[in-house]
């Protein structure tokens, strides 16, 4: 028996050593020389103590080749997953478990879009993507052993094509846009299910938390009266049916968060402008970004020189956010309305045709072949219209097509490379409308102390319909009609305040807001907190920027703490559990720290109140026969706070005696979410645990200790500048003064 155990131990040791050796052999080259085909001159790569490379060459295409080489050696599996996820080709690498995902993505036919975008690219952009692809393929070939993921999957890496760079950009469209127009679907369902006054109240486009760059905070509409909905009497709008909804039907959309701001030279300690940026995305191993410095030193005129530092996205040969020494730039997601649902009218004489402004037209039909590792290929039939692919029926059986910016070849290009040589805020603002990326808030600062904000990316010109709702586009003056002209883009340059900010919330109002649209922009709580912090700085430093990025105060929840304290004080016979709750939230310091039980309890009280109250109102005041699935509903704090502040008797669910009874029940629900005898043990860090893992960690649990970089609690909450949730947080942070 001992001998058998020894043999097992020896076997496991041999396996472990074999894995170690193989992984070591698949690591990138970090010293020596290598010859790349088509390289015109020597390129020097230097890595600092953290492994961050500086690439120095005399030709921009040579630098692109070297960038591709480095990306491939360090991150090829990541790049491969991004292009495959966008194109719907994961099954070919990972097997049959990904078929349903691939089917959903193949509807978009992104590889075809990428090929068209590549064909219409300028000669210089195409040359850079081709040079980059050459470098990527050379980087994979130069590895002693292919990346370990491919050894585990028992397959070989596929060659990188120039069009794959555009597919990587498409992968960010999927991350950052409403890729199935679920926001429109939610609003459309509510619009048809609710009385108009109640619909306007629930879907208010803003609140007192708004902090736009242009305009003011929006007022929440008045609470609809009992003639619209009366939960106490059971009398609702005549001739309506109750919604058949599960408990907590109306669940608030998960928050997200990115921050970016700029401080003008006149308000900084050095007299130079500053850009601060922390983009929040899903957290994975490896991180989405790849830090680099790219230098092009040529004997040509000075304007041809490049010296840019920042974060790149593996798969794309340019710096995405950073500084070139003259100009600094960063991004936050705009959450504009970049996708629409088009209702289709089918020809009653021909189910294969739909109405267009020029009469009925047959669907375009494509066959997509999904290759499956270890299995037989699957054929998928995709129908498409002049507006975009058919994505199925709505709850009323109406066929719908999707019009999405990512389907437009004109909306993708590599012109972000022009920022490498841009020298001023004004120049960058003029370039922004021509650059093909998922539309973002662009934050800018230059060496002259100037700052600015605008939208980067193409903006469609929408006419003849409400972009928030599904609509028929069969009339000639309805739909997307070209692009918004560059001179009509919203922009703020050198405001008197000396600072600009964004945090995924509404940034403008009126006609400018109509241009950008509402694709589910976020509550303005983070934006207002950042704005107010900037307003207090007279001589801003880089350390001040980091302090704001790490601010974990939750101002939104302070008023909910006060409400909870008020209702607890009205209870003359406080139970032991309620007394614990009162003590904890009385001493809460307002921060979302990992050891804070106060934040967790106040947050849970708000969440329970939100879901319970709005669920009852929608259930009893609507006329839908089936549950409604809501997505990207991010402005419900305004209506909710108005309800709990004004406490209208007719909108109190009739299972509660009075508003104190309702709120105390929600307080009990909050404490019931804690399984510990002492509420003090129910800290925020106990549930805000972050596991940052490699994509293969779950299917290969025996390797998981080597495939994650963090497993534990992190501070920061839903509505704090230091936004942090279990699978989402800051993917990078920087503050730079060009």
XYZ file of C-alpha atoms in Angstrom:
738
model
C 0.000 0.000 0.000
C 2.836 2.367 0.868
C 4.500 1.550 -2.429
C 1.262 2.359 -4.312
C 0.999 5.703 -2.505
C 4.607 6.465 -3.368
C 3.953 5.685 -7.033
C 0.971 8.014 -7.038
C 3.062 10.767 -5.459
C 5.837 10.284 -8.005
C 3.293 10.316 -10.839
C 1.717 13.570 -9.600
C 5.166 15.119 -9.242
C 6.052 14.153 -12.807
C 2.754 15.618 -14.073
C 3.335 18.854 -12.152
C 6.900 19.149 -13.453
C 5.719 18.458 -17.004
C 3.084 21.187 -16.768
C 5.665 23.570 -15.336
C 8.170 22.859 -18.115
C 5.554 23.184 -20.865
C 4.243 26.468 -19.481
C 7.780 27.829 -19.143
C 8.495 26.929 -22.762
C 5.364 28.772 -23.911
C 6.364 32.040 -22.225
C 7.329 35.005 -24.431
C 10.848 35.889 -25.485
C 12.222 38.691 -23.327
C 15.792 38.989 -24.593
C 17.893 38.327 -27.670
C 17.254 39.083 -31.343
C 14.752 37.765 -33.865
C 14.240 38.414 -37.567
C 10.753 39.340 -38.804
C 9.816 39.225 -42.463
C 9.004 42.627 -44.030
C 10.607 44.510 -41.141
C 12.302 47.454 -42.855
C 14.573 48.536 -40.007
C 15.627 47.484 -36.539
C 12.990 47.689 -33.811
C 14.076 47.666 -30.169
C 11.817 46.302 -27.437
C 12.628 47.058 -23.800
C 10.610 45.855 -20.813
C 10.574 47.560 -17.442
C 10.586 45.763 -14.091
C 6.854 45.024 -14.449
C 7.261 43.627 -17.935
C 5.677 46.664 -19.612
C 7.258 47.031 -23.065
C 8.545 50.092 -24.874
C 8.712 49.585 -28.645
C 11.084 51.875 -30.513
C 11.449 51.976 -34.313
C 11.922 54.308 -37.253
C 8.798 53.262 -39.180
C 5.187 53.158 -37.916
C 4.438 49.887 -39.724
C 7.508 48.287 -38.159
C 6.252 49.341 -34.743
C 2.851 47.825 -35.593
C 4.571 44.537 -36.513
C 6.458 44.517 -33.226
C 3.260 45.359 -31.327
C 1.551 42.387 -32.952
C 4.522 40.188 -32.064
C 4.345 41.201 -28.397
C 0.557 40.917 -28.169
C 0.703 37.437 -29.656
C 3.484 36.211 -27.406
C 1.854 37.560 -24.243
C -1.879 37.432 -25.012
C -2.750 35.359 -28.088
C -5.432 33.252 -26.385
C -7.147 36.422 -25.160
C -7.070 37.919 -28.662
C -8.334 34.677 -30.140
C -11.307 34.544 -27.764
C -12.238 38.150 -28.541
C -12.270 37.681 -32.306
C -14.095 34.353 -32.011
C -16.661 35.705 -29.552
C -17.472 38.595 -31.889
C -17.694 36.365 -34.963
C -19.542 33.499 -33.260
C -16.685 31.034 -33.724
C -15.998 29.846 -30.172
C -17.339 26.330 -30.754
C -14.577 25.672 -33.250
C -12.067 26.129 -30.440
C -13.943 25.246 -27.238
C -16.495 22.680 -28.339
C -20.247 22.104 -28.437
C -21.013 23.857 -25.123
C -20.612 27.173 -26.946
C -23.003 26.470 -29.826
C -25.924 28.490 -28.453
C -23.632 31.456 -27.815
C -22.277 31.190 -31.355
C -25.789 31.046 -32.795
C -26.692 34.296 -31.081
C -23.560 35.967 -32.380
C -23.779 34.547 -35.922
C -27.068 36.384 -36.406
C -24.956 39.553 -36.592
C -22.601 38.123 -39.265
C -19.749 40.184 -37.850
C -17.021 38.532 -39.902
C -18.765 39.747 -43.040
C -19.073 43.246 -41.547
C -15.375 43.179 -40.602
C -14.388 42.230 -44.147
C -16.440 45.117 -45.526
C -14.962 47.542 -42.985
C -11.448 46.410 -43.903
C -12.168 46.880 -47.612
C -13.355 50.454 -47.097
C -10.461 51.387 -44.777
C -7.880 53.874 -45.983
C -4.662 52.515 -47.468
C -2.686 53.528 -44.368
C -5.141 51.876 -41.964
C -5.209 48.696 -44.012
C -1.413 48.640 -44.174
C -1.223 48.932 -40.381
C -3.671 46.074 -39.836
C -1.756 43.929 -42.321
C 1.582 44.720 -40.673
C 0.106 43.992 -37.263
C -1.240 40.627 -38.481
C 2.223 39.746 -39.805
C 3.678 40.491 -36.391
C 1.008 38.469 -34.580
C 1.608 35.381 -36.692
C 5.375 35.748 -36.308
C 4.960 36.066 -32.553
C 3.036 32.795 -32.300
C 5.514 30.999 -34.542
C 8.474 32.210 -32.473
C 7.191 30.569 -29.275
C 9.093 27.405 -28.390
C 5.766 25.799 -27.436
C 2.338 27.091 -28.405
C 0.421 28.910 -25.622
C -0.553 26.480 -22.860
C -4.283 26.940 -23.502
C -3.901 25.309 -26.922
C -1.951 22.431 -25.414
C -4.816 21.820 -23.003
C -7.381 22.110 -25.796
C -5.213 19.920 -28.056
C -5.400 22.300 -30.976
C -3.237 24.766 -32.884
C -3.645 28.568 -32.928
C -5.309 29.831 -36.120
C -3.544 32.494 -38.174
C -4.413 36.100 -37.460
C -6.070 37.977 -40.339
C -6.181 41.771 -40.780
C -9.976 41.665 -40.452
C -9.572 40.078 -37.003
C -8.459 43.455 -35.658
C -11.889 44.803 -36.583
C -13.533 41.798 -34.928
C -11.701 42.659 -31.705
C -13.219 46.141 -31.984
C -16.580 44.426 -32.518
C -16.052 42.532 -29.267
C -15.987 45.893 -27.484
C -19.236 46.905 -29.207
C -20.782 43.800 -27.642
C -19.378 44.757 -24.231
C -20.350 48.412 -24.361
C -23.564 48.604 -26.426
C -27.068 47.270 -26.014
C -26.424 44.619 -28.639
C -29.988 43.274 -28.742
C -31.846 46.552 -28.020
C -33.153 45.138 -24.736
C -33.576 48.707 -23.488
C -36.044 49.411 -26.284
C -37.821 46.117 -25.616
C -38.257 47.001 -21.935
C -39.561 50.482 -22.632
C -41.844 49.192 -25.356
C -43.324 46.581 -23.051
C -43.887 49.100 -20.277
C -45.357 51.626 -22.701
C -47.948 49.116 -23.859
C -48.655 47.720 -20.387
C -48.991 50.858 -18.270
C -51.244 53.909 -18.261
C -49.400 56.792 -19.904
C -49.028 58.848 -16.718
C -47.618 55.907 -14.795
C -45.298 55.016 -17.693
C -43.874 58.552 -17.707
C -43.383 58.405 -13.943
C -41.623 55.031 -13.853
C -39.422 55.783 -16.875
C -38.407 59.302 -15.861
C -35.202 60.075 -17.820
C -33.379 61.680 -14.902
C -33.468 62.664 -11.259
C -32.049 65.056 -8.680
C -28.793 63.070 -8.902
C -28.134 64.263 -12.454
C -24.836 66.061 -12.996
C -24.710 66.825 -16.742
C -21.974 68.884 -18.351
C -24.635 70.779 -20.292
C -27.979 71.486 -18.628
C -29.497 70.777 -15.238
C -30.822 67.950 -13.130
C -34.221 66.657 -14.185
C -37.255 66.705 -11.954
C -39.076 63.452 -11.327
C -42.667 63.687 -12.654
C -45.495 63.952 -10.123
C -46.825 60.754 -8.599
C -49.858 59.528 -10.563
C -53.114 59.944 -8.639
C -55.563 57.269 -7.483
C -57.556 57.614 -10.710
C -54.563 56.020 -12.475
C -53.730 53.406 -9.870
C -55.081 52.786 -6.376
C -53.427 49.877 -4.587
C -55.527 50.336 -1.437
C -58.956 49.969 -2.982
C -58.005 47.429 -5.563
C -59.476 49.725 -8.221
C -57.133 50.208 -11.154
C -57.471 51.620 -14.645
C -60.735 50.260 -16.115
C -60.643 47.251 -18.431
C -57.117 46.202 -17.516
C -55.763 42.870 -16.411
C -53.283 42.331 -13.620
C -49.710 41.515 -14.465
C -48.829 37.936 -13.604
C -45.514 38.714 -12.025
C -43.135 36.859 -9.745
C -42.082 38.361 -6.433
C -39.578 41.193 -6.860
C -40.438 41.354 -10.542
C -39.040 44.842 -10.949
C -35.382 44.348 -10.052
C -33.063 47.265 -10.513
C -30.553 46.807 -13.332
C -27.030 46.011 -12.103
C -24.986 49.176 -11.863
C -21.747 49.620 -13.745
C -19.148 52.287 -13.688
C -16.329 54.095 -15.434
C -14.974 57.501 -14.517
C -13.082 60.154 -16.413
C -12.474 63.820 -15.846
C -10.123 66.624 -16.769
C -8.828 69.578 -14.776
C -7.639 72.699 -16.591
C -4.181 74.106 -16.015
C -5.625 77.105 -14.176
C -6.926 74.777 -11.446
C -3.915 72.469 -11.088
C -0.966 72.830 -8.747
C 1.517 72.855 -11.644
C -0.425 75.016 -14.062
C -0.742 72.037 -16.411
C -3.960 70.245 -17.320
C -4.719 66.736 -16.035
C -6.774 63.817 -17.359
C -7.849 61.078 -14.947
C -9.462 57.873 -16.170
C -10.529 54.568 -14.699
C -12.492 52.408 -17.097
C -14.576 49.712 -15.433
C -15.136 46.424 -17.237
C -15.453 42.741 -16.508
C -12.441 41.491 -14.566
C -10.614 38.520 -16.074
C -7.198 36.885 -16.340
C -5.465 38.359 -18.197
C -6.693 41.917 -17.806
C -8.442 43.365 -20.842
C -5.766 46.046 -21.357
C -2.070 45.729 -22.198
C 0.224 48.616 -21.208
C 2.726 49.840 -23.812
C 4.833 52.741 -24.965
C 5.216 53.168 -28.732
C 7.996 55.357 -30.148
C 8.583 56.167 -33.805
C 11.759 58.183 -34.395
C 12.185 59.148 -38.022
C 14.502 61.549 -39.868
C 11.349 62.983 -41.425
C 9.588 66.140 -40.159
C 8.838 66.342 -36.457
C 5.104 65.885 -37.004
C 5.778 62.290 -38.117
C 7.318 61.362 -34.755
C 5.334 59.238 -32.318
C 5.840 58.846 -28.575
C 2.666 57.542 -26.987
C 2.126 55.736 -23.684
C -0.991 54.066 -22.370
C -3.150 50.977 -22.631
C -3.600 48.932 -25.783
C -6.199 46.267 -26.475
C -4.576 43.012 -27.637
C -5.725 42.577 -31.218
C -5.492 46.287 -32.071
C -2.156 47.999 -32.906
C -2.778 51.440 -31.367
C -2.896 52.924 -27.878
C -6.535 53.150 -26.821
C -6.192 55.589 -23.907
C -3.126 57.445 -22.682
C -0.900 60.363 -23.667
C 1.471 61.361 -26.451
C 3.150 64.058 -24.389
C 1.150 66.853 -26.028
C -2.324 65.417 -25.579
C -3.885 63.023 -23.049
C -7.187 61.228 -23.487
C -9.454 58.776 -21.697
C -12.922 57.274 -22.079
C -16.119 56.288 -20.360
C -18.960 54.458 -22.030
C -21.569 56.915 -23.280
C -24.559 54.554 -22.911
C -26.099 56.364 -25.853
C -28.811 54.786 -27.964
C -26.858 52.881 -30.595
C -29.384 50.119 -31.360
C -33.061 50.124 -32.307
C -35.793 47.539 -32.731
C -37.597 47.653 -36.061
C -41.043 46.031 -36.151
C -41.632 44.147 -39.388
C -44.877 44.029 -41.343
C -45.035 40.716 -43.192
C -46.598 40.464 -46.636
C -49.978 38.715 -46.100
C -49.485 36.947 -49.437
C -45.869 35.937 -48.878
C -44.442 35.125 -45.449
C -40.927 35.493 -46.886
C -41.326 39.216 -47.594
C -41.607 42.325 -45.422
C -42.726 45.896 -46.053
C -40.112 48.568 -46.816
C -40.510 52.214 -47.891
C -40.371 50.858 -51.462
C -42.917 48.105 -51.013
C -42.609 44.490 -49.986
C -39.195 42.889 -50.316
C -38.009 39.303 -49.725
C -35.732 38.651 -46.753
C -32.053 38.193 -47.490
C -31.189 34.666 -46.375
C -27.708 33.489 -45.397
C -26.383 30.138 -44.272
C -23.795 30.276 -41.505
C -21.666 27.176 -40.851
C -20.685 26.730 -37.204
C -17.660 24.480 -36.853
C -17.504 22.456 -33.631
C -14.365 21.005 -32.094
C -14.883 17.258 -31.838
C -18.291 17.405 -33.526
C -20.113 17.830 -36.801
C -20.703 21.350 -38.198
C -24.086 23.003 -37.731
C -25.871 25.038 -40.396
C -27.667 28.164 -39.198
C -30.092 30.091 -41.407
C -29.995 33.844 -40.843
C -32.623 36.204 -42.233
C -31.785 39.842 -42.732
C -33.518 43.060 -43.785
C -32.437 46.406 -45.195
C -32.142 47.551 -41.570
C -30.349 44.576 -40.081
C -30.790 40.941 -38.999
C -34.076 39.442 -37.858
C -33.783 38.686 -34.137
C -37.093 36.964 -33.444
C -40.565 37.860 -32.239
C -41.702 40.039 -29.371
C -44.287 39.054 -26.758
C -47.100 39.867 -29.223
C -45.656 37.724 -31.979
C -44.387 40.666 -34.022
C -41.212 39.939 -35.960
C -38.359 42.340 -35.266
C -35.114 43.393 -36.940
C -32.151 44.984 -35.184
C -30.545 48.194 -36.383
C -27.223 48.449 -34.559
C -24.278 50.711 -35.086
C -21.865 47.779 -35.018
C -23.439 46.415 -38.207
C -22.337 49.499 -40.145
C -18.913 49.124 -41.836
C -18.573 52.923 -41.746
C -18.722 52.825 -37.934
C -15.407 50.957 -37.566
C -11.928 52.090 -38.518
C -8.401 52.525 -37.176
C -8.386 56.324 -37.185
C -7.777 56.396 -33.437
C -4.134 56.143 -34.534
C -4.382 59.820 -35.485
C -4.391 60.651 -31.759
C -0.764 59.530 -31.655
C 0.223 62.781 -33.375
C -2.584 65.105 -32.262
C -1.264 68.088 -30.303
C -4.319 69.917 -28.961
C -7.788 69.475 -27.523
C -9.315 71.260 -30.510
C -7.599 68.912 -32.951
C -8.820 65.844 -31.048
C -12.385 67.184 -30.872
C -12.378 67.684 -34.650
C -11.081 64.127 -35.190
C -13.537 62.439 -32.810
C -16.581 62.248 -35.159
C -14.502 60.514 -37.846
C -13.131 57.748 -35.616
C -14.863 54.378 -35.757
C -15.217 53.014 -32.196
C -18.141 52.201 -29.885
C -19.283 55.791 -29.124
C -17.649 56.972 -25.918
C -17.327 60.024 -23.743
C -13.916 61.380 -24.736
C -11.977 63.293 -22.079
C -9.066 65.495 -23.193
C -6.241 67.688 -21.915
C -3.238 69.247 -23.681
C 0.079 70.890 -22.864
C -1.411 74.386 -23.169
C -3.656 73.665 -20.183
C -6.809 73.182 -22.275
C -9.432 70.559 -21.461
C -12.459 69.247 -23.300
C -15.170 66.643 -23.692
C -17.034 65.306 -26.703
C -18.442 62.061 -28.091
C -15.996 59.949 -30.089
C -17.477 57.585 -32.678
C -20.161 57.773 -35.358
C -23.646 58.974 -34.385
C -26.611 57.973 -36.573
C -29.173 60.631 -37.497
C -32.565 59.341 -36.328
C -35.826 60.712 -37.688
C -39.522 59.952 -37.591
C -39.833 57.749 -34.485
C -39.252 57.572 -30.736
C -35.809 55.877 -30.417
C -36.763 54.497 -27.007
C -39.518 52.318 -28.431
C -39.783 49.606 -31.091
C -41.265 51.086 -34.249
C -42.229 50.336 -37.840
C -39.771 51.857 -40.320
C -41.717 51.163 -43.506
C -42.400 54.868 -44.088
C -39.778 56.706 -46.144
C -38.973 59.344 -43.505
C -38.546 56.955 -40.587
C -35.309 55.426 -39.311
C -31.608 56.177 -39.571
C -30.845 58.739 -42.252
C -27.095 59.066 -42.537
C -24.743 60.384 -39.867
C -24.754 63.394 -37.580
C -22.439 66.009 -39.085
C -19.198 66.679 -37.142
C -20.126 70.327 -36.531
C -23.331 69.167 -34.788
C -21.536 66.958 -32.270
C -21.868 68.027 -28.632
C -18.635 69.339 -27.120
C -17.493 71.269 -24.049
C -14.107 72.976 -24.273
C -12.488 75.025 -21.475
C -15.582 75.677 -19.338
C -15.347 78.494 -16.796
C -15.375 75.976 -13.945
C -12.031 74.584 -15.105
C -13.090 70.938 -15.020
C -15.214 68.429 -16.941
C -16.334 64.968 -15.835
C -18.249 61.884 -16.952
C -19.332 58.698 -15.212
C -21.643 56.886 -17.692
C -24.532 59.188 -16.775
C -26.442 61.775 -18.807
C -24.055 64.498 -20.006
C -26.292 66.892 -21.970
C -29.935 67.827 -22.373
C -32.458 68.845 -25.004
C -31.492 68.526 -28.666
C -27.988 67.361 -27.793
C -29.417 64.547 -25.692
C -31.694 63.607 -28.586
C -28.591 63.187 -30.765
C -26.920 60.797 -28.313
C -30.092 59.144 -27.091
C -30.730 57.063 -24.007
C -29.320 53.562 -24.250
C -29.615 53.026 -20.508
C -27.285 55.724 -19.201
C -26.649 55.391 -15.498
C -27.903 57.235 -12.465
C -25.892 60.413 -11.891
C -24.829 59.557 -8.322
C -21.173 58.866 -9.198
C -21.035 61.769 -11.635
C -22.354 64.267 -9.075
C -19.975 62.976 -6.405
C -16.998 63.392 -8.752
C -18.176 66.832 -9.864
C -18.495 68.022 -6.270
C -15.070 66.655 -5.357
C -13.472 68.469 -8.299
C -15.212 71.699 -7.336
C -13.385 71.679 -3.998
C -9.919 71.477 -5.576
C -8.122 74.764 -6.117
C -4.636 73.394 -6.841
C -5.252 69.865 -8.054
C -2.487 67.266 -7.974
C -2.164 63.774 -9.387
C -2.619 62.438 -5.845
C -5.955 64.264 -5.674
C -7.022 62.441 -8.824
C -6.221 59.049 -7.315
C -8.074 59.969 -4.117
C -11.247 60.636 -6.130
C -10.818 57.380 -8.045
C -10.560 55.526 -4.722
C -13.490 57.380 -3.106
C -15.751 54.690 -1.631
C -18.242 57.039 0.054
C -21.818 56.179 -0.935
C -23.666 59.474 -0.840
C -26.713 57.931 -2.486
C -27.260 55.669 0.502
C -26.904 58.411 3.122
C -30.482 59.559 2.667
C -31.635 55.942 2.797
C -29.798 55.558 6.102
C -31.648 58.609 7.419
C -34.973 57.218 6.221
C -34.247 53.891 7.873
C -33.252 55.565 11.147
C -36.453 57.615 11.110
C -38.689 54.589 10.628
C -36.815 52.582 13.287
C -37.262 55.432 15.768
C -41.026 55.272 15.167
C -41.092 51.670 16.402
C -41.613 51.857 20.172
C -41.013 48.138 20.706
C -37.774 47.574 18.832
C -36.933 43.919 18.540
C -33.385 42.820 19.262
C -32.677 42.484 15.545
C -34.018 45.947 14.750
C -32.025 47.423 17.641
C -28.865 45.863 16.221
C -29.708 47.394 12.855
C -30.253 50.798 14.432
C -26.893 50.671 16.200
C -25.004 49.570 13.102
C -26.379 52.174 10.725
C -26.104 54.961 13.341
C -22.350 54.435 13.475
C -21.892 53.797 9.737
C -19.307 56.200 8.297
C -20.955 56.372 4.881
C -18.318 54.300 3.112
C -18.471 50.992 1.227
C -15.519 49.369 2.970
C -15.051 45.636 3.228
C -15.635 45.650 7.007
C -18.780 47.785 6.832
C -22.002 46.136 7.968
C -23.753 49.512 7.879
C -23.299 49.956 4.150
C -24.473 46.431 3.445
C -27.632 46.814 5.537
C -28.594 50.232 4.155
C -27.935 49.044 0.615
C -30.084 45.950 1.174
C -32.883 48.044 2.723
C -32.950 50.250 -0.370
C -32.865 47.250 -2.712
C -35.725 45.485 -0.923
C -37.798 48.678 -0.894
C -37.110 49.281 -4.579
C -38.046 45.803 -5.759
C -41.078 45.288 -3.545
C -42.707 48.676 -4.069
C -42.247 48.976 -7.806
C -43.194 45.346 -8.360
C -46.543 45.864 -6.661
C -47.250 49.068 -8.550
C -46.513 47.522 -11.917
C -48.309 44.286 -11.083
C -51.528 45.999 -10.046
C -51.505 48.897 -12.497
C -50.686 47.255 -15.808
C -52.499 45.311 -18.488
C -49.868 42.801 -19.567
C -50.763 39.135 -19.374
C -47.204 37.858 -18.950
C -44.196 38.933 -16.888
C -42.067 41.717 -18.333
C -38.305 41.315 -18.370
C -36.736 44.721 -17.840
C -33.196 45.647 -18.827
C -31.106 48.803 -18.490
C -33.665 50.609 -16.314
C -31.238 52.848 -14.438
C -33.242 55.924 -13.424
C -35.743 54.435 -10.970
C -34.153 56.109 -7.946
C -36.084 59.307 -8.740
C -39.592 57.778 -8.731
C -38.708 55.485 -5.827
C -37.457 58.284 -3.593
C -40.480 60.401 -4.395
C -42.738 57.534 -3.351
C -41.024 56.868 -0.005
C -40.740 60.609 0.711
C -44.316 61.638 -0.111
C -45.797 58.261 0.932
C -49.052 58.449 -1.061
C -51.664 56.226 0.546
C -53.042 55.019 -2.803
C -49.676 53.575 -3.870
C -48.989 51.662 -0.682
C -49.445 47.936 -1.404
C -52.603 46.825 0.369
C -50.835 44.038 2.267
C -49.272 46.713 4.519
C -51.129 48.670 7.228
C -49.282 51.934 6.645
C -45.989 53.239 5.262
C -44.134 52.654 8.556
C -45.287 49.041 8.478
C -44.054 48.700 4.893
C -40.645 50.264 5.585
C -40.141 48.288 8.793
C -40.937 45.111 6.861
C -38.284 46.080 4.321
C -35.860 46.666 7.202
C -36.626 43.162 8.457
C -36.070 41.803 4.956
C -32.664 43.483 4.944
C -31.663 41.896 8.246
C -33.038 38.526 7.087
C -30.458 38.573 4.303
C -27.835 38.159 7.045
C -27.424 34.609 8.279
C -25.248 35.565 11.274
C -26.631 36.051 14.757
C -24.832 39.386 14.927
C -25.503 41.858 12.129
C -22.027 43.258 12.725
C -20.650 40.070 11.157
C -22.555 40.720 7.937
C -19.973 42.927 6.318
C -19.908 44.238 2.766
C -16.708 42.334 2.122
C -18.479 39.059 2.887
C -20.633 39.369 -0.244
C -18.567 41.757 -2.372
C -15.969 39.101 -3.038
C -14.103 39.230 -6.315
C -12.755 36.185 -8.113
C -10.629 37.259 -11.084
C -10.005 34.158 -13.161
C -8.737 32.846 -16.457
C -11.477 31.564 -18.847
C -10.214 27.984 -18.410
C -10.324 28.063 -14.590
C -13.884 26.737 -14.369
C -13.603 23.874 -16.890
C -10.197 22.944 -15.426
C -10.660 23.271 -11.647
C -7.480 21.326 -10.866
C -5.531 24.232 -12.405
C -7.567 26.994 -10.772
C -4.907 27.939 -8.171
C -2.695 28.991 -11.090
C -5.477 30.626 -13.084
C -6.715 33.417 -10.838
C -5.045 36.555 -9.542
C -7.486 37.655 -6.837
C -10.008 35.818 -4.700
C -11.434 37.875 -1.876
C -13.219 41.065 -0.780
C -12.708 44.497 -2.315
C -14.055 47.896 -1.206
C -16.318 50.077 -3.325
C -20.019 49.888 -4.059
C -22.712 50.319 -6.696
C -22.817 54.116 -6.736
C -19.386 55.115 -5.466
C -16.570 56.461 -7.691
C -14.663 53.387 -6.553
C -17.206 51.141 -8.204
C -16.681 47.469 -7.443
C -18.843 44.423 -7.857
C -18.107 40.729 -7.949
C -17.128 40.466 -11.606
C -16.732 44.105 -12.561
C -14.417 46.899 -11.501
C -11.583 49.174 -12.527
C -9.705 47.636 -15.453
C -7.124 50.434 -15.368
C -6.482 53.694 -13.535
C -4.312 56.594 -14.576
C -3.897 60.289 -14.051
C -1.620 62.120 -16.475
C -0.560 65.703 -17.080
C 0.705 65.981 -20.670
